[in-house]
XYZ file of N, CA and C in Angstrom:
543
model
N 83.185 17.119 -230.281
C 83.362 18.267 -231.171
C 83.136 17.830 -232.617
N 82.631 18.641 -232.995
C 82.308 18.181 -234.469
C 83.282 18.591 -235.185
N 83.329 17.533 -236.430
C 84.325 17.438 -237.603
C 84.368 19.065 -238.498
N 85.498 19.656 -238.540
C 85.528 20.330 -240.264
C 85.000 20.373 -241.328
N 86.132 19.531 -241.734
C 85.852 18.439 -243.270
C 85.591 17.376 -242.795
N 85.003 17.117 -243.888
C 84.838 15.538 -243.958
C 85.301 14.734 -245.882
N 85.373 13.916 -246.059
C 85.675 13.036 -247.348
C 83.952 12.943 -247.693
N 84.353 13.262 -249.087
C 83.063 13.050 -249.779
C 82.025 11.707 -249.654
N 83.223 10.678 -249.328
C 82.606 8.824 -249.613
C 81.975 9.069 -247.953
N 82.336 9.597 -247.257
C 81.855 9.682 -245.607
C 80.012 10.108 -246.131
N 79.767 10.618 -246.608
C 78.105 10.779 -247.294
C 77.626 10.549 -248.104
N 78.365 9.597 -248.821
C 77.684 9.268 -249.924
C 76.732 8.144 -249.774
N 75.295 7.772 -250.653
C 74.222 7.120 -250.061
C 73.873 6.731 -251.504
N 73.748 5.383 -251.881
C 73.173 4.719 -252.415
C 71.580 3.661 -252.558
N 70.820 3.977 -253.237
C 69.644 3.047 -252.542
C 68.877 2.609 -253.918
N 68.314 1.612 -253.998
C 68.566 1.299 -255.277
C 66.370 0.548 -254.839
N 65.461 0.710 -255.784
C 64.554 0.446 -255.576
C 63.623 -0.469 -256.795
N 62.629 -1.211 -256.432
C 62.279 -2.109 -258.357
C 61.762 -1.099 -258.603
N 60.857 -0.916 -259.701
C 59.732 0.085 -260.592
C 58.654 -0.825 -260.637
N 57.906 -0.293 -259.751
C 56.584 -1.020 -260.168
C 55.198 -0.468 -260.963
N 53.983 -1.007 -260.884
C 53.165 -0.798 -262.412
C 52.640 0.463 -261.507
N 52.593 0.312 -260.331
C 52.098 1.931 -259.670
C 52.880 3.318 -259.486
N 54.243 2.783 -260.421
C 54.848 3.819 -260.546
C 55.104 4.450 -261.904
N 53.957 3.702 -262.709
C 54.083 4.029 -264.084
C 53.239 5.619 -264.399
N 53.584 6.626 -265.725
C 52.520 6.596 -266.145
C 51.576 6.204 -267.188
N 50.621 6.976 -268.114
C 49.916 6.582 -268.947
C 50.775 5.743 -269.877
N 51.505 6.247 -269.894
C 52.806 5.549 -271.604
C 53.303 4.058 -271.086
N 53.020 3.603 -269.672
C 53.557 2.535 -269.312
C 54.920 2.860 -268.906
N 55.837 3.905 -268.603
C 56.806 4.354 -268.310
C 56.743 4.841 -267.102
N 57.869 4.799 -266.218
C 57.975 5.305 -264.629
C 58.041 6.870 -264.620
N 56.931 7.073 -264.009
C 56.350 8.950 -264.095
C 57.318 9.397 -263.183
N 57.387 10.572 -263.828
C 59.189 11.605 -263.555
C 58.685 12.009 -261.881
N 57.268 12.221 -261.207
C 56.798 12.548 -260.546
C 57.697 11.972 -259.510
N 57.484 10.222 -259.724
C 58.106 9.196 -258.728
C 59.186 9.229 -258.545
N 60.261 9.672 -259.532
C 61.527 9.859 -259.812
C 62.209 10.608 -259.164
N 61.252 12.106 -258.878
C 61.878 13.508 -258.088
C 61.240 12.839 -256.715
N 60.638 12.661 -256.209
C 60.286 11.866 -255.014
C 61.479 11.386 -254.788
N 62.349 10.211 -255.438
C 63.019 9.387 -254.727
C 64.067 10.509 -255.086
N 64.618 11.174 -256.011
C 65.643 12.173 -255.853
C 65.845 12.958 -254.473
N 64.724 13.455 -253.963
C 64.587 14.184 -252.943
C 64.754 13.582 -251.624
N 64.268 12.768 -251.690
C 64.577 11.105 -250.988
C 65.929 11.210 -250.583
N 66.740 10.970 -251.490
C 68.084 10.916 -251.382
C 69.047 12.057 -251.653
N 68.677 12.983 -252.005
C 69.200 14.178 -251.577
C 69.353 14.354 -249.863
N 68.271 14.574 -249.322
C 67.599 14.730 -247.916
C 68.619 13.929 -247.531
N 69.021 12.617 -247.847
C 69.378 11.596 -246.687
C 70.929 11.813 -247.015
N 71.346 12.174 -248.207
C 73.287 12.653 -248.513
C 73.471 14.107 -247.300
N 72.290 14.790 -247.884
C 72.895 16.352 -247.185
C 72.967 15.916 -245.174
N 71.527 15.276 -245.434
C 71.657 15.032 -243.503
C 73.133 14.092 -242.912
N 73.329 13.261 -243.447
C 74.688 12.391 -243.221
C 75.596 13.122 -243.452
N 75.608 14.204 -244.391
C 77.241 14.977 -244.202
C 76.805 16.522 -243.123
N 75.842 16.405 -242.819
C 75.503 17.907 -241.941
C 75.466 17.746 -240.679
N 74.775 15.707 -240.682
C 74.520 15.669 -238.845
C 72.814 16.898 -238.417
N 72.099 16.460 -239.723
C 70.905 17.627 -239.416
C 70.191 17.808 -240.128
N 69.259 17.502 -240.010
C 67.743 17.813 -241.113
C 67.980 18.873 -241.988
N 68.039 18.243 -243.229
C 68.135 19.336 -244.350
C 66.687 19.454 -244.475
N 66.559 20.811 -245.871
C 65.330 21.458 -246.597
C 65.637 21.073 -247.976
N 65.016 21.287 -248.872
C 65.696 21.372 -250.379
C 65.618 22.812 -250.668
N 66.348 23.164 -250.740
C 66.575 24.817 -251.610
C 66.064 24.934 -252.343
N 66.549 24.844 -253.569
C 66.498 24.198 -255.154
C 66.892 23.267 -255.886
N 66.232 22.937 -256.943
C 66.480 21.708 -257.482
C 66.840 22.372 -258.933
N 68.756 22.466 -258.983
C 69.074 23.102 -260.213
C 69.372 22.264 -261.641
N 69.094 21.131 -261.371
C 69.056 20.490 -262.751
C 68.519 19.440 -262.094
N 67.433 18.609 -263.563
C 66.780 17.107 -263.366
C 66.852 16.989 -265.397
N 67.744 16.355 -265.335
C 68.150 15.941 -267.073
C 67.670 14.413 -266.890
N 66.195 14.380 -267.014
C 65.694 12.914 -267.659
C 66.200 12.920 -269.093
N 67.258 11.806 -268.840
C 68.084 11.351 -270.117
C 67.522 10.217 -270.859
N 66.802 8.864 -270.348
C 66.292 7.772 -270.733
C 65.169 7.519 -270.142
N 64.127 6.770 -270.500
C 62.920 6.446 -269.669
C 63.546 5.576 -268.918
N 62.550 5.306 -268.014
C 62.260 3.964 -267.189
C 61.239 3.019 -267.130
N 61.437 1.606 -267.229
C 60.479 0.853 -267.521
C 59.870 0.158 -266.231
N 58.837 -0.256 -266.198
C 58.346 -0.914 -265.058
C 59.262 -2.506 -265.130
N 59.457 -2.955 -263.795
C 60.201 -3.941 -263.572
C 61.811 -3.719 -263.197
N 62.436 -2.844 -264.038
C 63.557 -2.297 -263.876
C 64.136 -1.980 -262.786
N 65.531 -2.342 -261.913
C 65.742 -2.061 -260.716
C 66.343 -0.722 -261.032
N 66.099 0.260 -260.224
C 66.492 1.762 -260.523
C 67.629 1.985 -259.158
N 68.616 2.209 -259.657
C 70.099 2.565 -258.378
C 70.135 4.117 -258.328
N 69.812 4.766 -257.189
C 70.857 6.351 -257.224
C 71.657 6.754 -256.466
N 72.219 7.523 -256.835
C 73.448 7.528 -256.184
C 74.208 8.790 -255.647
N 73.984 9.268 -254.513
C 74.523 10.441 -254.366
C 75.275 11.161 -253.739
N 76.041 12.116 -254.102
C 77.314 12.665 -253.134
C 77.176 14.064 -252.900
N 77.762 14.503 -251.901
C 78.167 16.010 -251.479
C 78.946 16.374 -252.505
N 78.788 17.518 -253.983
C 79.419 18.084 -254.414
C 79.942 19.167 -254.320
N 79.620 20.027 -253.297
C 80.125 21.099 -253.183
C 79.176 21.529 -251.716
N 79.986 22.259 -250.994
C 79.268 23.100 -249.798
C 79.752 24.039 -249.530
N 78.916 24.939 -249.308
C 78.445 26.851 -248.601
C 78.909 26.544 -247.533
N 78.440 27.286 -247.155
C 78.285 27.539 -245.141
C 77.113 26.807 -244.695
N 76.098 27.138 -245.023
C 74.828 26.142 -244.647
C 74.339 25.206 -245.419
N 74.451 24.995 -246.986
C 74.164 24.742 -247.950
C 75.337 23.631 -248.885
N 74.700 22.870 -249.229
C 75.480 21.367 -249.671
C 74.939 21.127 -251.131
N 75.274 21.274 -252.305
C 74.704 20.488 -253.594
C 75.184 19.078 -253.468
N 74.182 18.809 -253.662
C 73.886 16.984 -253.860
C 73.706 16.549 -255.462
N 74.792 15.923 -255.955
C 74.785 15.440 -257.173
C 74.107 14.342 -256.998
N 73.339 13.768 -258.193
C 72.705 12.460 -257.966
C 72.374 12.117 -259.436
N 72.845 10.530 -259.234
C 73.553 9.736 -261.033
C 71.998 8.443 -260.377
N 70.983 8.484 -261.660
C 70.001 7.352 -261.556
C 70.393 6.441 -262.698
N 70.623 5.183 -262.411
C 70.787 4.368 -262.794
C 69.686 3.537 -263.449
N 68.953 2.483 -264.550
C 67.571 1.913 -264.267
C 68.780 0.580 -265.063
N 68.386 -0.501 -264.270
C 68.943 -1.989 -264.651
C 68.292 -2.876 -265.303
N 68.029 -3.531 -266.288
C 67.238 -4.783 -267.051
C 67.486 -5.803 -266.054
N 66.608 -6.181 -265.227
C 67.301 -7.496 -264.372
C 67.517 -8.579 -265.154
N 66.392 -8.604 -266.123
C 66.634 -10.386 -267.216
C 68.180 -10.159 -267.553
N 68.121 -9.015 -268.541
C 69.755 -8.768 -269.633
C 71.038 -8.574 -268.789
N 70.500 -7.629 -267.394
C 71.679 -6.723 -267.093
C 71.689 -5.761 -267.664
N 71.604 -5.097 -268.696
C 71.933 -3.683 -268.939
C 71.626 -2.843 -268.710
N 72.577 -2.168 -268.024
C 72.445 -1.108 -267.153
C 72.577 0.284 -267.830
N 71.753 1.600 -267.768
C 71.055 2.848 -268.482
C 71.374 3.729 -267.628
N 71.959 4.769 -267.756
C 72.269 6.002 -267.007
C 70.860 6.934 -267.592
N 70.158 7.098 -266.615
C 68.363 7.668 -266.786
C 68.319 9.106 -266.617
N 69.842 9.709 -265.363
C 69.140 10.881 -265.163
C 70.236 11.630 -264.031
N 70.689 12.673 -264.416
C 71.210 13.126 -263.643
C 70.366 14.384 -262.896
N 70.724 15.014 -261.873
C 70.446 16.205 -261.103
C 71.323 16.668 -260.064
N 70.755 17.597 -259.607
C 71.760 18.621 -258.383
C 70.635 19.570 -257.572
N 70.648 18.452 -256.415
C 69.736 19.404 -255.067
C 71.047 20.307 -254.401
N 69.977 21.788 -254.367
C 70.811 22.260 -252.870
C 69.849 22.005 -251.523
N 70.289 21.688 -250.772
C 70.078 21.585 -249.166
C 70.896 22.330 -248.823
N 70.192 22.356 -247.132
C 70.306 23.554 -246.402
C 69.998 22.575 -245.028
N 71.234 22.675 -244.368
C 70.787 22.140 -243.207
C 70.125 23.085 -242.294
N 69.328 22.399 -241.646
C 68.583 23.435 -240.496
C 68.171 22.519 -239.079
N 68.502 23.687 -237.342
C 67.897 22.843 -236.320
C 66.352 22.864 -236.015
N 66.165 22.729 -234.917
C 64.891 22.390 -234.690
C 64.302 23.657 -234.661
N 64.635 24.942 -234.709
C 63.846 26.055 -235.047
C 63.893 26.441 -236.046
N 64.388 25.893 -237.368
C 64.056 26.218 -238.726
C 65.451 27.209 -239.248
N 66.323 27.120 -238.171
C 67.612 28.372 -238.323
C 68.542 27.608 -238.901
N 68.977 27.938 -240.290
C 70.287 27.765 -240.889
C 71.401 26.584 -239.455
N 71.959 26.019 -240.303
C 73.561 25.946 -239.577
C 74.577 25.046 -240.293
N 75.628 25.462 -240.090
C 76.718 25.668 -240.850
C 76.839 24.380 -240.856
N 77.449 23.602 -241.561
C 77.772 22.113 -242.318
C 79.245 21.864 -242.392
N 79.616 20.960 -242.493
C 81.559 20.805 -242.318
C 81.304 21.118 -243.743
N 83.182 21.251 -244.103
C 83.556 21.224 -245.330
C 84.020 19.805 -245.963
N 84.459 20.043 -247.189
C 84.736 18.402 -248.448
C 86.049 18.657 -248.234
N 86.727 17.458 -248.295
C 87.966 17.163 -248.521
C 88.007 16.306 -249.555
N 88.798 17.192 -250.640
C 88.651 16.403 -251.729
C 89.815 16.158 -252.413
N 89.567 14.831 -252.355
C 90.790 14.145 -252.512
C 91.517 13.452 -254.335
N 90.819 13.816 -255.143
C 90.865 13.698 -256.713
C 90.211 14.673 -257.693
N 91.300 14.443 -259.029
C 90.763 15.120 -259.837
C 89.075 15.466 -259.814
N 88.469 14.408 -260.106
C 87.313 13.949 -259.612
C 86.433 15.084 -258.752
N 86.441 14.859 -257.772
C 86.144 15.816 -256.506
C 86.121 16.987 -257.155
N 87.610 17.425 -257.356
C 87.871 18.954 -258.030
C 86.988 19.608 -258.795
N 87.228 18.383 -259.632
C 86.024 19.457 -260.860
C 84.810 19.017 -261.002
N 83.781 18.614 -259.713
C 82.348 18.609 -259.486
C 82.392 19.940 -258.681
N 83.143 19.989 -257.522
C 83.426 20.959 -256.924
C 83.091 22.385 -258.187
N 83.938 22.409 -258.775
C 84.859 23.665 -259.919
C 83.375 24.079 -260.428
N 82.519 22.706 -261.041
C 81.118 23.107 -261.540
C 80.046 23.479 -260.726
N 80.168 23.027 -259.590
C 79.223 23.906 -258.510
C 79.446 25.058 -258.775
N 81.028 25.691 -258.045
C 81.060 27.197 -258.584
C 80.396 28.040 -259.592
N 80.654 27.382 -260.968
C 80.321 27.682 -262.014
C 78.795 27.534 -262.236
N 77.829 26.626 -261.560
C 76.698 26.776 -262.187
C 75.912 27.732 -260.789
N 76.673 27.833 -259.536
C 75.876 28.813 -259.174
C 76.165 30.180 -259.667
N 77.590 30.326 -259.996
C 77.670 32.026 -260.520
C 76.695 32.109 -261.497
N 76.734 31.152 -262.641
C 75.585 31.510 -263.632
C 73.898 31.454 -262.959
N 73.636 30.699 -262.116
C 72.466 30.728 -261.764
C 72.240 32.524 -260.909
N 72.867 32.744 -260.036
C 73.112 34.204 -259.822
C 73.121 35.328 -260.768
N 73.690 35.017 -261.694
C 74.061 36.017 -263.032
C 72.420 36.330 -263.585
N 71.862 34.924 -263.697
C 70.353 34.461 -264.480
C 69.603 35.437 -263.679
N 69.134 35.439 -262.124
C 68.492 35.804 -261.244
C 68.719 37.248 -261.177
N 69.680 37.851 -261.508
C 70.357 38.981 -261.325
C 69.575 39.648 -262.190
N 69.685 39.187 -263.340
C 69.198 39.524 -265.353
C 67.518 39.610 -264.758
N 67.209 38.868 -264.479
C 65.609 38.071 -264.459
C 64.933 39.405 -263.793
N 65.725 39.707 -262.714
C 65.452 40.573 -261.524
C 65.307 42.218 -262.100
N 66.337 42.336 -262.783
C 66.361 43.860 -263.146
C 65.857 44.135 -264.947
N 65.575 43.124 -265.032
C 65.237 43.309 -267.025
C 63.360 43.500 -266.812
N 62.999 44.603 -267.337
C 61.271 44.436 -267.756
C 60.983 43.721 -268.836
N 60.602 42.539 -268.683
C 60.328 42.109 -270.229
C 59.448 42.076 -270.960
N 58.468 43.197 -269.938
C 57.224 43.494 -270.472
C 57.547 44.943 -271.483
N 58.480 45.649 -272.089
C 59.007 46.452 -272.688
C 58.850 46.051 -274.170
N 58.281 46.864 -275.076
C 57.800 46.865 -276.461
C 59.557 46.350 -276.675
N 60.766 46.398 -276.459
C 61.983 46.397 -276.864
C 62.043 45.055 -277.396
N 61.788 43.993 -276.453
C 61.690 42.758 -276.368
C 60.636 42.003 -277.442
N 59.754 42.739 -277.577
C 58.723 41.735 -278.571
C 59.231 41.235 -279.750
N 60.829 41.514 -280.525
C 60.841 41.001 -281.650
C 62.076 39.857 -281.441
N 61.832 39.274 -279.963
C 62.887 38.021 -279.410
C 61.564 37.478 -279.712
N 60.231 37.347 -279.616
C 59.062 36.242 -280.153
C 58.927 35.956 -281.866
N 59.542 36.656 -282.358
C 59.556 36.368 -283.905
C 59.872 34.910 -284.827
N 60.686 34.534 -283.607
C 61.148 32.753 -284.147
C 59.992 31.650 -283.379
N 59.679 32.282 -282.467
C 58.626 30.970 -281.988
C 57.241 31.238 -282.507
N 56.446 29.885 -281.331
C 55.587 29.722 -281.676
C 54.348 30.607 -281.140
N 54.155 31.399 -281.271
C 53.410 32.629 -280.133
C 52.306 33.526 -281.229
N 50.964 33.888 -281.412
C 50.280 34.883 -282.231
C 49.953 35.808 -280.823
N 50.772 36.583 -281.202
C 50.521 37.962 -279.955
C 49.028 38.913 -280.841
N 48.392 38.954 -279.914
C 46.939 39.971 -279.964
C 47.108 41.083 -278.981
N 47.582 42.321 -279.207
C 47.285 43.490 -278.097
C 46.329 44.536 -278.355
């Protein structure tokens, strides 16, 4: 019989990889391309270990490239079940990039996949719940809530606003835009 809950550390997945010159781009810096690759990477492999089941990626509601990455650099990420739906799991994930000569270690990048576990016919299914056991827990948890109501709220707005309406044209007045009609 399968578990309820489960403890957050029960899925959590660490994997830590070098940067090499084929993962650069033009600037000599590790292209963000390679980056969401291995995010997804490890999203996929947190949500399946706490679901017991091939996840999808939903959406990918934040990728805050905070620091570059350099070639050579060992890059750590790190990720946990922050919150879960019924079918659906956000996956927080903290990238790390390490100086192997110095040691100093760079917090590069945070994000938040949703997955969606699914069986072999592509149908939803339900995922245990978090047992969460610290402040900690709580309020990753608390911000899931909070950034899906606002992401809902956004979609909601997005959905029912025309913004093709003469009303709107004088929100372009501060940027950079020469409108011709």
């Amino acid at each position: 019989m399968e578990r309820k809950h489960k403890k957050i550390s029960e899925s959590q997945v660490e994997i830590s990889e070098l940067m090499l010159p084929s993962h650069s781009n033009f600037n000599g810096k590790i292209h963000g391309g390679h980056l969401l690759s291995l995010l997804d990477q490890i999203a996929f492999a947190c949500g399946s270990k706490h679901s017991r089941a091939y996840c999808v990626t939903a959406s990918v509601d934040t990728v805050d490239f905070l620091k570059p990455i350099e070639i050579g650099e060992l890059v750590t990420l790190k990720a946990s079940v922050n919150y879960v739906g019924t079918s659906s799991m956000v996956i927080g994930i903290r990238v790390e990039s390490e100086n192997i000569l110095s040691g100093k270690v760079n917090h590069c990048n945070s994000s938040y996949f949703t997955m969606v576990a699914k069986d072999k016919a592509g149908k939803s299914l339900p995922v245990p719940g978090l047992i969460l056991q610290n402040d900690h827990d709580i309020r990753r948890f608390v911000k899931c809530i909070k950034r899906n109501k606002m992401k809902f709220k956004r979609q909601k707005e997005f959905h029912e606003t025309d913004f093709s309406s003469k009303e709107y044209i004088h929100l372009l007045d501060d940027y950079n835009v020469k409108i011709e009609l």
